[in-house]
C-alpha atoms as a PDB file:
ATOM      1  CA  MET A   1      61.303 -48.091  14.632  1.00  0.00           C
ATOM      2  CA  SER A   2      57.807 -49.552  15.020  1.00  0.00           C
ATOM      3  CA  LYS A   3      55.655 -50.425  12.024  1.00  0.00           C
ATOM      4  CA  THR A   4      52.973 -47.975  13.186  1.00  0.00           C
ATOM      5  CA  ARG A   5      55.452 -45.128  13.357  1.00  0.00           C
ATOM      6  CA  THR A   6      56.823 -46.048   9.947  1.00  0.00           C
ATOM      7  CA  SER A   7      53.346 -46.001   8.398  1.00  0.00           C
ATOM      8  CA  ARG A   8      52.505 -42.641   9.909  1.00  0.00           C
ATOM      9  CA  TRP A   9      55.676 -41.015   8.692  1.00  0.00           C
ATOM     10  CA  GLY A  10      55.293 -42.796   5.366  1.00  0.00           C
ATOM     11  CA  ALA A  11      51.906 -41.165   4.968  1.00  0.00           C
ATOM     12  CA  VAL A  12      53.370 -37.774   5.822  1.00  0.00           C
ATOM     13  CA  PHE A  13      56.158 -38.325   3.315  1.00  0.00           C
ATOM     14  CA  THR A  14      53.633 -39.362   0.645  1.00  0.00           C
ATOM     15  CA  ILE A  15      51.555 -36.222   1.216  1.00  0.00           C
ATOM     16  CA  ALA A  16      54.677 -34.064   1.050  1.00  0.00           C
ATOM     17  CA  LEU A  17      55.816 -35.796  -2.114  1.00  0.00           C
ATOM     18  CA  VAL A  18      52.436 -35.325  -3.785  1.00  0.00           C
ATOM     19  CA  SER A  19      52.399 -31.659  -2.761  1.00  0.00           C
ATOM     20  CA  SER A  20      55.886 -31.188  -4.185  1.00  0.00           C
ATOM     21  CA  LEU A  21      54.860 -32.803  -7.441  1.00  0.00           C
ATOM     22  CA  LEU A  22      51.848 -30.519  -7.692  1.00  0.00           C
ATOM     23  CA  VAL A  23      54.063 -27.481  -7.172  1.00  0.00           C
ATOM     24  CA  LEU A  24      56.530 -28.741  -9.742  1.00  0.00           C
ATOM     25  CA  THR A  25      53.702 -29.461 -12.155  1.00  0.00           C
ATOM     26  CA  GLY A  26      52.463 -25.892 -11.689  1.00  0.00           C
ATOM     27  CA  CYS A  27      55.946 -24.563 -12.364  1.00  0.00           C
ATOM     28  CA  GLY A  28      56.213 -26.841 -15.336  1.00  0.00           C
ATOM     29  CA  SER A  29      53.029 -25.520 -16.859  1.00  0.00           C
ATOM     30  CA  ALA A  30      54.475 -22.004 -16.705  1.00  0.00           C
ATOM     31  CA  ALA A  31      57.791 -23.172 -18.081  1.00  0.00           C
ATOM     32  CA  THR A  32      56.140 -24.989 -20.948  1.00  0.00           C
ATOM     33  CA  LEU A  33      54.067 -22.046 -22.108  1.00  0.00           C
ATOM     34  CA  SER A  34      54.448 -21.460 -25.823  1.00  0.00           C
ATOM     35  CA  ASP A  35      57.524 -19.334 -26.469  1.00  0.00           C
ATOM     36  CA  LEU A  36      55.434 -16.468 -27.842  1.00  0.00           C
ATOM     37  CA  LYS A  37      53.140 -16.407 -24.792  1.00  0.00           C
ATOM     38  CA  ARG A  38      56.174 -16.520 -22.517  1.00  0.00           C
ATOM     39  CA  VAL A  39      57.664 -13.477 -24.209  1.00  0.00           C
ATOM     40  CA  LYS A  40      54.377 -11.595 -24.054  1.00  0.00           C
ATOM     41  CA  GLN A  41      53.790 -12.257 -20.358  1.00  0.00           C
ATOM     42  CA  ASP A  42      55.402  -9.014 -19.146  1.00  0.00           C
ATOM     43  CA  GLY A  43      55.088  -6.996 -22.349  1.00  0.00           C
ATOM     44  CA  ILE A  44      58.864  -6.697 -22.776  1.00  0.00           C
ATOM     45  CA  LEU A  45      61.003  -8.130 -25.558  1.00  0.00           C
ATOM     46  CA  THR A  46      64.528  -8.454 -24.149  1.00  0.00           C
ATOM     47  CA  VAL A  47      67.129  -7.956 -26.871  1.00  0.00           C
ATOM     48  CA  GLY A  48      70.835  -8.824 -26.810  1.00  0.00           C
ATOM     49  CA  ASN A  49      72.988  -6.281 -28.639  1.00  0.00           C
ATOM     50  CA  ASP A  50      76.679  -5.360 -28.888  1.00  0.00           C
ATOM     51  CA  THR A  51      76.536  -1.564 -29.112  1.00  0.00           C
ATOM     52  CA  THR A  52      79.889  -1.094 -30.887  1.00  0.00           C
ATOM     53  CA  PHE A  53      78.904  -1.395 -34.549  1.00  0.00           C
ATOM     54  CA  ALA A  54      77.737   1.983 -35.831  1.00  0.00           C
ATOM     55  CA  PRO A  55      75.500   2.876 -37.574  1.00  0.00           C
ATOM     56  CA  PHE A  56      73.627  -0.329 -36.709  1.00  0.00           C
ATOM     57  CA  GLU A  57      74.166  -0.174 -32.953  1.00  0.00           C
ATOM     58  CA  PHE A  58      76.104   2.250 -30.779  1.00  0.00           C
ATOM     59  CA  VAL A  59      75.518   4.534 -27.808  1.00  0.00           C
ATOM     60  CA  ASP A  60      74.696   8.233 -28.116  1.00  0.00           C
ATOM     61  CA  SER A  61      75.994  11.118 -25.994  1.00  0.00           C
ATOM     62  CA  THR A  62      73.681  10.060 -23.151  1.00  0.00           C
ATOM     63  CA  ASN A  63      74.941   6.454 -23.309  1.00  0.00           C
ATOM     64  CA  LYS A  64      71.628   5.301 -24.754  1.00  0.00           C
ATOM     65  CA  PRO A  65      71.649   2.546 -27.403  1.00  0.00           C
ATOM     66  CA  THR A  66      70.789   3.876 -30.849  1.00  0.00           C
ATOM     67  CA  GLY A  67      71.200   2.946 -34.508  1.00  0.00           C
ATOM     68  CA  PHE A  68      69.472   1.162 -37.371  1.00  0.00           C
ATOM     69  CA  ASP A  69      69.113  -2.151 -35.541  1.00  0.00           C
ATOM     70  CA  ILE A  70      67.829  -0.435 -32.413  1.00  0.00           C
ATOM     71  CA  ASP A  71      65.120   1.404 -34.343  1.00  0.00           C
ATOM     72  CA  LEU A  72      64.225  -1.711 -36.316  1.00  0.00           C
ATOM     73  CA  ILE A  73      63.816  -3.969 -33.292  1.00  0.00           C
ATOM     74  CA  ALA A  74      61.725  -1.300 -31.558  1.00  0.00           C
ATOM     75  CA  ALA A  75      59.411  -1.377 -34.583  1.00  0.00           C
ATOM     76  CA  VAL A  76      59.356  -5.200 -34.593  1.00  0.00           C
ATOM     77  CA  ALA A  77      58.498  -5.243 -30.890  1.00  0.00           C
ATOM     78  CA  GLN A  78      55.695  -2.745 -31.478  1.00  0.00           C
ATOM     79  CA  LYS A  79      54.226  -5.004 -34.163  1.00  0.00           C
ATOM     80  CA  LEU A  80      54.200  -7.779 -31.554  1.00  0.00           C
ATOM     81  CA  GLY A  81      52.513  -5.556 -28.980  1.00  0.00           C
ATOM     82  CA  LEU A  82      55.703  -5.344 -26.929  1.00  0.00           C
ATOM     83  CA  LYS A  83      58.393  -2.878 -25.908  1.00  0.00           C
ATOM     84  CA  ALA A  84      62.043  -3.636 -26.718  1.00  0.00           C
ATOM     85  CA  ASP A  85      64.547  -3.629 -23.863  1.00  0.00           C
ATOM     86  CA  ILE A  86      68.180  -3.599 -25.033  1.00  0.00           C
ATOM     87  CA  VAL A  87      70.611  -5.723 -23.016  1.00  0.00           C
ATOM     88  CA  THR A  88      74.150  -4.650 -23.931  1.00  0.00           C
ATOM     89  CA  THR A  89      76.322  -7.730 -24.389  1.00  0.00           C
ATOM     90  CA  ALA A  90      79.869  -8.339 -25.647  1.00  0.00           C
ATOM     91  CA  TRP A  91      79.895  -9.888 -29.104  1.00  0.00           C
ATOM     92  CA  ASP A  92      81.979 -12.957 -28.284  1.00  0.00           C
ATOM     93  CA  GLY A  93      79.472 -14.086 -25.648  1.00  0.00           C
ATOM     94  CA  ILE A  94      76.225 -13.012 -27.255  1.00  0.00           C
ATOM     95  CA  ILE A  95      75.068 -16.413 -28.573  1.00  0.00           C
ATOM     96  CA  PRO A  96      75.813 -18.262 -25.288  1.00  0.00           C
ATOM     97  CA  ALA A  97      73.911 -15.516 -23.449  1.00  0.00           C
ATOM     98  CA  LEU A  98      70.920 -16.035 -25.755  1.00  0.00           C
ATOM     99  CA  GLN A  99      71.035 -19.786 -25.207  1.00  0.00           C
ATOM    100  CA  THR A 100      71.060 -19.351 -21.415  1.00  0.00           C
ATOM    101  CA  GLN A 101      68.033 -17.035 -21.633  1.00  0.00           C
ATOM    102  CA  LYS A 102      69.701 -13.749 -20.692  1.00  0.00           C
ATOM    103  CA  PHE A 103      67.374 -12.292 -23.320  1.00  0.00           C
ATOM    104  CA  GLU A 104      64.839 -13.525 -25.852  1.00  0.00           C
ATOM    105  CA  ILE A 105      66.430 -12.473 -29.152  1.00  0.00           C
ATOM    106  CA  VAL A 106      69.584 -10.953 -30.610  1.00  0.00           C
ATOM    107  CA  ILE A 107      69.776  -8.176 -33.173  1.00  0.00           C
ATOM    108  CA  SER A 108      73.364  -7.066 -33.649  1.00  0.00           C
ATOM    109  CA  SER A 109      74.356  -7.022 -37.322  1.00  0.00           C
ATOM    110  CA  MET A 110      74.684 -10.799 -37.100  1.00  0.00           C
ATOM    111  CA  THR A 111      75.415 -12.411 -40.449  1.00  0.00           C
ATOM    112  CA  ILE A 112      73.434 -15.565 -41.163  1.00  0.00           C
ATOM    113  CA  THR A 113      75.912 -18.441 -41.583  1.00  0.00           C
ATOM    114  CA  THR A 114      75.514 -22.206 -41.677  1.00  0.00           C
ATOM    115  CA  ASP A 115      77.665 -22.584 -38.554  1.00  0.00           C
ATOM    116  CA  ARG A 116      75.534 -20.124 -36.580  1.00  0.00           C
ATOM    117  CA  GLU A 117      72.341 -21.791 -37.800  1.00  0.00           C
ATOM    118  CA  LYS A 118      73.425 -24.863 -35.826  1.00  0.00           C
ATOM    119  CA  GLU A 119      73.246 -22.792 -32.640  1.00  0.00           C
ATOM    120  CA  VAL A 120      70.406 -20.319 -33.228  1.00  0.00           C
ATOM    121  CA  SER A 121      67.349 -19.817 -35.386  1.00  0.00           C
ATOM    122  CA  PHE A 122      67.437 -16.776 -37.662  1.00  0.00           C
ATOM    123  CA  SER A 123      64.624 -14.581 -38.865  1.00  0.00           C
ATOM    124  CA  ILE A 124      64.271 -13.863 -42.546  1.00  0.00           C
ATOM    125  CA  PRO A 125      67.147 -11.580 -43.621  1.00  0.00           C
ATOM    126  CA  TYR A 126      66.621  -7.905 -42.881  1.00  0.00           C
ATOM    127  CA  TYR A 127      69.774  -6.361 -44.412  1.00  0.00           C
ATOM    128  CA  ARG A 128      72.329  -7.236 -47.077  1.00  0.00           C
ATOM    129  CA  ALA A 129      75.910  -6.309 -46.168  1.00  0.00           C
ATOM    130  CA  ASP A 130      78.999  -6.916 -48.312  1.00  0.00           C
ATOM    131  CA  MET A 131      82.505  -7.025 -46.881  1.00  0.00           C
ATOM    132  CA  GLY A 132      84.769  -3.974 -47.035  1.00  0.00           C
ATOM    133  CA  ILE A 133      88.427  -3.010 -46.651  1.00  0.00           C
ATOM    134  CA  MET A 134      89.129   0.233 -44.799  1.00  0.00           C
ATOM    135  CA  TYR A 135      92.597   1.797 -45.090  1.00  0.00           C
ATOM    136  CA  ASN A 136      94.577   5.036 -45.246  1.00  0.00           C
ATOM    137  CA  PRO A 137      95.362   5.815 -48.923  1.00  0.00           C
ATOM    138  CA  ALA A 138      98.231   8.097 -47.861  1.00  0.00           C
ATOM    139  CA  LYS A 139     100.037   5.077 -46.406  1.00  0.00           C
ATOM    140  CA  ASN A 140      98.863   2.125 -48.522  1.00  0.00           C
ATOM    141  CA  THR A 141      97.498   1.406 -51.985  1.00  0.00           C
ATOM    142  CA  ILE A 142      94.780  -1.238 -51.702  1.00  0.00           C
ATOM    143  CA  THR A 143      92.468  -2.020 -54.594  1.00  0.00           C
ATOM    144  CA  LYS A 144      91.757  -5.699 -53.935  1.00  0.00           C
ATOM    145  CA  PRO A 145      92.030  -8.235 -51.084  1.00  0.00           C
ATOM    146  CA  GLU A 146      95.328  -9.626 -52.423  1.00  0.00           C
ATOM    147  CA  ASP A 147      96.934  -6.231 -51.722  1.00  0.00           C
ATOM    148  CA  LEU A 148      96.602  -7.067 -48.015  1.00  0.00           C
ATOM    149  CA  VAL A 149      99.314  -9.749 -48.284  1.00  0.00           C
ATOM    150  CA  GLY A 150     102.178  -8.939 -45.913  1.00  0.00           C
ATOM    151  CA  LYS A 151     100.096  -6.312 -44.120  1.00  0.00           C
ATOM    152  CA  THR A 152      98.575  -6.274 -40.631  1.00  0.00           C
ATOM    153  CA  VAL A 153      94.788  -6.293 -40.825  1.00  0.00           C
ATOM    154  CA  GLY A 154      92.424  -5.548 -37.955  1.00  0.00           C
ATOM    155  CA  VAL A 155      89.174  -7.484 -37.532  1.00  0.00           C
ATOM    156  CA  GLN A 156      86.573  -8.066 -34.842  1.00  0.00           C
ATOM    157  CA  ILE A 157      86.891 -11.440 -33.185  1.00  0.00           C
ATOM    158  CA  GLY A 158      84.244 -13.989 -34.088  1.00  0.00           C
ATOM    159  CA  THR A 159      83.006 -12.142 -37.178  1.00  0.00           C
ATOM    160  CA  THR A 160      82.840 -12.979 -40.866  1.00  0.00           C
ATOM    161  CA  GLY A 161      85.436 -10.229 -41.359  1.00  0.00           C
ATOM    162  CA  GLU A 162      87.872 -12.280 -39.308  1.00  0.00           C
ATOM    163  CA  ILE A 163      87.051 -15.410 -41.331  1.00  0.00           C
ATOM    164  CA  ASP A 164      87.525 -13.621 -44.674  1.00  0.00           C
ATOM    165  CA  ALA A 165      90.784 -11.938 -43.646  1.00  0.00           C
ATOM    166  CA  LYS A 166      92.232 -15.245 -42.470  1.00  0.00           C
ATOM    167  CA  SER A 167      91.337 -16.823 -45.814  1.00  0.00           C
ATOM    168  CA  ILE A 168      93.917 -14.636 -47.577  1.00  0.00           C
ATOM    169  CA  PRO A 169      97.358 -16.298 -47.372  1.00  0.00           C
ATOM    170  CA  GLY A 170     100.110 -14.020 -46.101  1.00  0.00           C
ATOM    171  CA  VAL A 171      97.872 -11.604 -44.201  1.00  0.00           C
ATOM    172  CA  LYS A 172      98.721 -10.853 -40.580  1.00  0.00           C
ATOM    173  CA  VAL A 173      95.356 -10.800 -38.797  1.00  0.00           C
ATOM    174  CA  LYS A 174      94.953  -8.920 -35.518  1.00  0.00           C
ATOM    175  CA  SER A 175      91.634  -9.591 -33.758  1.00  0.00           C
ATOM    176  CA  TYR A 176      89.933  -7.029 -31.516  1.00  0.00           C
ATOM    177  CA  PRO A 177      86.987  -7.352 -29.103  1.00  0.00           C
ATOM    178  CA  ASP A 178      85.155  -4.626 -31.040  1.00  0.00           C
ATOM    179  CA  ILE A 179      85.587  -2.894 -34.379  1.00  0.00           C
ATOM    180  CA  GLN A 180      85.960   0.569 -32.836  1.00  0.00           C
ATOM    181  CA  LEU A 181      89.307  -0.431 -31.330  1.00  0.00           C
ATOM    182  CA  ALA A 182      90.493  -1.785 -34.690  1.00  0.00           C
ATOM    183  CA  THR A 183      89.469   1.457 -36.406  1.00  0.00           C
ATOM    184  CA  LEU A 184      91.293   3.525 -33.780  1.00  0.00           C
ATOM    185  CA  ASP A 185      94.496   1.537 -34.331  1.00  0.00           C
ATOM    186  CA  LEU A 186      94.094   2.043 -38.085  1.00  0.00           C
ATOM    187  CA  GLU A 187      93.742   5.797 -37.647  1.00  0.00           C
ATOM    188  CA  ASN A 188      96.831   5.815 -35.413  1.00  0.00           C
ATOM    189  CA  GLY A 189      98.879   3.845 -37.944  1.00  0.00           C
ATOM    190  CA  LYS A 190      99.267   0.746 -35.793  1.00  0.00           C
ATOM    191  CA  ILE A 191      97.716  -1.524 -38.443  1.00  0.00           C
ATOM    192  CA  ASP A 192      97.442  -1.263 -42.228  1.00  0.00           C
ATOM    193  CA  ALA A 193      93.771  -1.987 -42.856  1.00  0.00           C
ATOM    194  CA  VAL A 194      90.498  -3.196 -41.365  1.00  0.00           C
ATOM    195  CA  VAL A 195      88.326  -5.915 -42.901  1.00  0.00           C
ATOM    196  CA  ASN A 196      84.753  -5.534 -41.772  1.00  0.00           C
ATOM    197  CA  ASP A 197      81.167  -5.238 -43.010  1.00  0.00           C
ATOM    198  CA  TYR A 198      81.135  -2.592 -45.748  1.00  0.00           C
ATOM    199  CA  PRO A 199      78.297  -0.367 -44.424  1.00  0.00           C
ATOM    200  CA  VAL A 200      79.937  -0.139 -41.001  1.00  0.00           C
ATOM    201  CA  SER A 201      83.361   0.656 -42.463  1.00  0.00           C
ATOM    202  CA  ALA A 202      81.775   3.232 -44.779  1.00  0.00           C
ATOM    203  CA  TYR A 203      80.108   4.882 -41.773  1.00  0.00           C
ATOM    204  CA  TYR A 204      83.429   5.274 -39.964  1.00  0.00           C
ATOM    205  CA  ALA A 205      85.335   6.336 -43.079  1.00  0.00           C
ATOM    206  CA  LYS A 206      82.903   9.107 -44.071  1.00  0.00           C
ATOM    207  CA  ASP A 207      83.747  11.088 -40.931  1.00  0.00           C
ATOM    208  CA  SER A 208      87.484  10.418 -41.081  1.00  0.00           C
ATOM    209  CA  PRO A 209      89.866  12.780 -42.913  1.00  0.00           C
ATOM    210  CA  THR A 210      92.340   9.942 -43.516  1.00  0.00           C
ATOM    211  CA  LEU A 211      90.390   6.734 -44.153  1.00  0.00           C
ATOM    212  CA  THR A 212      88.611   5.291 -47.184  1.00  0.00           C
ATOM    213  CA  VAL A 213      86.855   2.001 -47.864  1.00  0.00           C
ATOM    214  CA  ILE A 214      86.395  -0.321 -50.845  1.00  0.00           C
ATOM    215  CA  ARG A 215      84.027  -3.237 -51.334  1.00  0.00           C
ATOM    216  CA  MET A 216      85.588  -6.666 -51.019  1.00  0.00           C
ATOM    217  CA  LEU A 217      83.663  -8.900 -53.415  1.00  0.00           C
ATOM    218  CA  LYS A 218      86.305 -11.508 -54.251  1.00  0.00           C
ATOM    219  CA  VAL A 219      89.188 -13.265 -52.514  1.00  0.00           C
ATOM    220  CA  ASN A 220      91.809 -14.922 -54.712  1.00  0.00           C
ATOM    221  CA  ASN A 221      89.432 -14.459 -57.678  1.00  0.00           C
ATOM    222  CA  LEU A 222      86.718 -16.396 -55.862  1.00  0.00           C
ATOM    223  CA  GLY A 223      83.479 -14.532 -55.287  1.00  0.00           C
ATOM    224  CA  LEU A 224      82.442 -13.971 -51.678  1.00  0.00           C
ATOM    225  CA  PRO A 225      78.895 -15.057 -50.809  1.00  0.00           C
ATOM    226  CA  ALA A 226      76.451 -12.238 -50.201  1.00  0.00           C
ATOM    227  CA  GLN A 227      76.053 -11.567 -46.483  1.00  0.00           C
ATOM    228  CA  TYR A 228      72.664 -11.063 -44.868  1.00  0.00           C
ATOM    229  CA  TYR A 229      71.860  -9.991 -41.330  1.00  0.00           C
ATOM    230  CA  GLY A 230      69.212 -11.848 -39.340  1.00  0.00           C
ATOM    231  CA  ILE A 231      67.579 -11.619 -35.919  1.00  0.00           C
ATOM    232  CA  ALA A 232      68.686 -14.599 -33.838  1.00  0.00           C
ATOM    233  CA  MET A 233      66.464 -16.641 -31.518  1.00  0.00           C
ATOM    234  CA  ARG A 234      66.781 -19.925 -29.678  1.00  0.00           C
ATOM    235  CA  LEU A 235      66.273 -22.970 -31.896  1.00  0.00           C
ATOM    236  CA  GLU A 236      63.203 -24.096 -29.970  1.00  0.00           C
ATOM    237  CA  ASP A 237      61.398 -20.717 -30.131  1.00  0.00           C
ATOM    238  CA  LYS A 238      59.592 -21.464 -33.372  1.00  0.00           C
ATOM    239  CA  GLN A 239      56.450 -19.410 -32.702  1.00  0.00           C
ATOM    240  CA  LEU A 240      58.546 -16.363 -31.842  1.00  0.00           C
ATOM    241  CA  LYS A 241      60.460 -16.744 -35.107  1.00  0.00           C
ATOM    242  CA  THR A 242      57.207 -16.915 -37.079  1.00  0.00           C
ATOM    243  CA  ALA A 243      55.955 -13.760 -35.362  1.00  0.00           C
ATOM    244  CA  VAL A 244      59.226 -11.866 -35.896  1.00  0.00           C
ATOM    245  CA  ASP A 245      59.328 -12.885 -39.569  1.00  0.00           C
ATOM    246  CA  GLN A 246      55.804 -11.599 -40.092  1.00  0.00           C
ATOM    247  CA  ALA A 247      56.604  -8.357 -38.259  1.00  0.00           C
ATOM    248  CA  LEU A 248      59.591  -7.768 -40.560  1.00  0.00           C
ATOM    249  CA  ARG A 249      57.475  -8.404 -43.652  1.00  0.00           C
ATOM    250  CA  ASP A 250      54.812  -5.994 -42.352  1.00  0.00           C
ATOM    251  CA  LEU A 251      57.423  -3.288 -41.706  1.00  0.00           C
ATOM    252  CA  ALA A 252      58.684  -3.666 -45.267  1.00  0.00           C
ATOM    253  CA  LYS A 253      55.147  -3.551 -46.641  1.00  0.00           C
ATOM    254  CA  ASP A 254      53.905  -0.506 -44.695  1.00  0.00           C
ATOM    255  CA  GLY A 255      56.997   1.612 -45.399  1.00  0.00           C
ATOM    256  CA  THR A 256      58.400   1.648 -41.870  1.00  0.00           C
ATOM    257  CA  TYR A 257      61.516  -0.244 -42.938  1.00  0.00           C
ATOM    258  CA  ASP A 258      62.261   2.304 -45.668  1.00  0.00           C
ATOM    259  CA  THR A 259      61.804   5.173 -43.196  1.00  0.00           C
ATOM    260  CA  ILE A 260      64.305   3.638 -40.764  1.00  0.00           C
ATOM    261  CA  TYR A 261      66.733   2.847 -43.587  1.00  0.00           C
ATOM    262  CA  THR A 262      66.610   6.407 -44.944  1.00  0.00           C
ATOM    263  CA  LYS A 263      67.214   7.828 -41.471  1.00  0.00           C
ATOM    264  CA  TRP A 264      70.495   5.951 -41.100  1.00  0.00           C
ATOM    265  CA  PHE A 265      71.772   5.477 -44.649  1.00  0.00           C
ATOM    266  CA  GLY A 266      69.899   7.914 -46.877  1.00  0.00           C
ATOM    267  CA  GLY A 267      68.254   6.931 -50.146  1.00  0.00           C
ATOM    268  CA  THR A 268      66.167   3.796 -50.491  1.00  0.00           C
ATOM    269  CA  PRO A 269      67.174   0.221 -49.654  1.00  0.00           C
ATOM    270  CA  ASN A 270      68.197  -2.248 -52.356  1.00  0.00           C
ATOM    271  CA  PHE A 271      67.064  -5.093 -50.121  1.00  0.00           C
ATOM    272  CA  ARG A 272      64.082  -5.400 -47.787  1.00  0.00           C
ATOM    273  CA  PRO A 273      62.862  -8.143 -45.458  1.00  0.00           C
ATOM    274  CA  GLY A 274      61.002 -10.681 -47.574  1.00  0.00           C
ATOM    275  CA  ASP A 275      63.032  -9.997 -50.723  1.00  0.00           C
ATOM    276  CA  GLN A 276      64.597 -12.954 -52.510  1.00  0.00           C
ATOM    277  CA  LYS A 277      68.278 -13.365 -51.634  1.00  0.00           C
ATOM    278  CA  SER A 278      70.719 -13.002 -54.518  1.00  0.00           C
END
């Protein structure tokens, strides 16, 4: 190849390279928009949610997501000038889906834990939930966690209920992809009890002629830490977290939070976003 030909094609290559860099730089500027501006670009807040945890999230007779969390995130989105779009996602893959940007946030009765805080950033707590034991009193007498020894206990995989049940020596733990399946097996006598978040278990038990639920505050005489739900975001989305936190505080202050709470649980809440954790 002649030197002249090499120079000419070198120039062409240089121009193409510069053009490519300019395009990439343009893409980069869009990609490096602040996280809050990125979310607001199309006016939609995409929300990951596992709709199998009534009354916080479930589907109604028209297969539409509904529940306390669904109403709350709609109100949060409105405070941000956005509209919430629920993306139904299985629980065991919900954090990886958030991290790979399948949606912007997760609200799904997710308990704030130190292990999860290594993977996601949580909002301020928006709900306090203790653990509960659901069982059939006609078949078992259960007054404390130690009564579960030797029994088969249903839990949802990847939840704090699973962790707590496994912490009781002698309990046979059976993990399910969602808590509805565990509850169905309990009703059909295939397992002896279900360990799960108390408000969810109470919701199922109130409509069942055979099931009851007790609060599970201690295991082996050791007190369980209070559990708080948070809205999860990617670790790097700091501006979005600040905005969501402020939206939650505003909803507590203007009475919207109480209205949503009363709709789903009755009465008034004993914990609101912005309250000091106990």
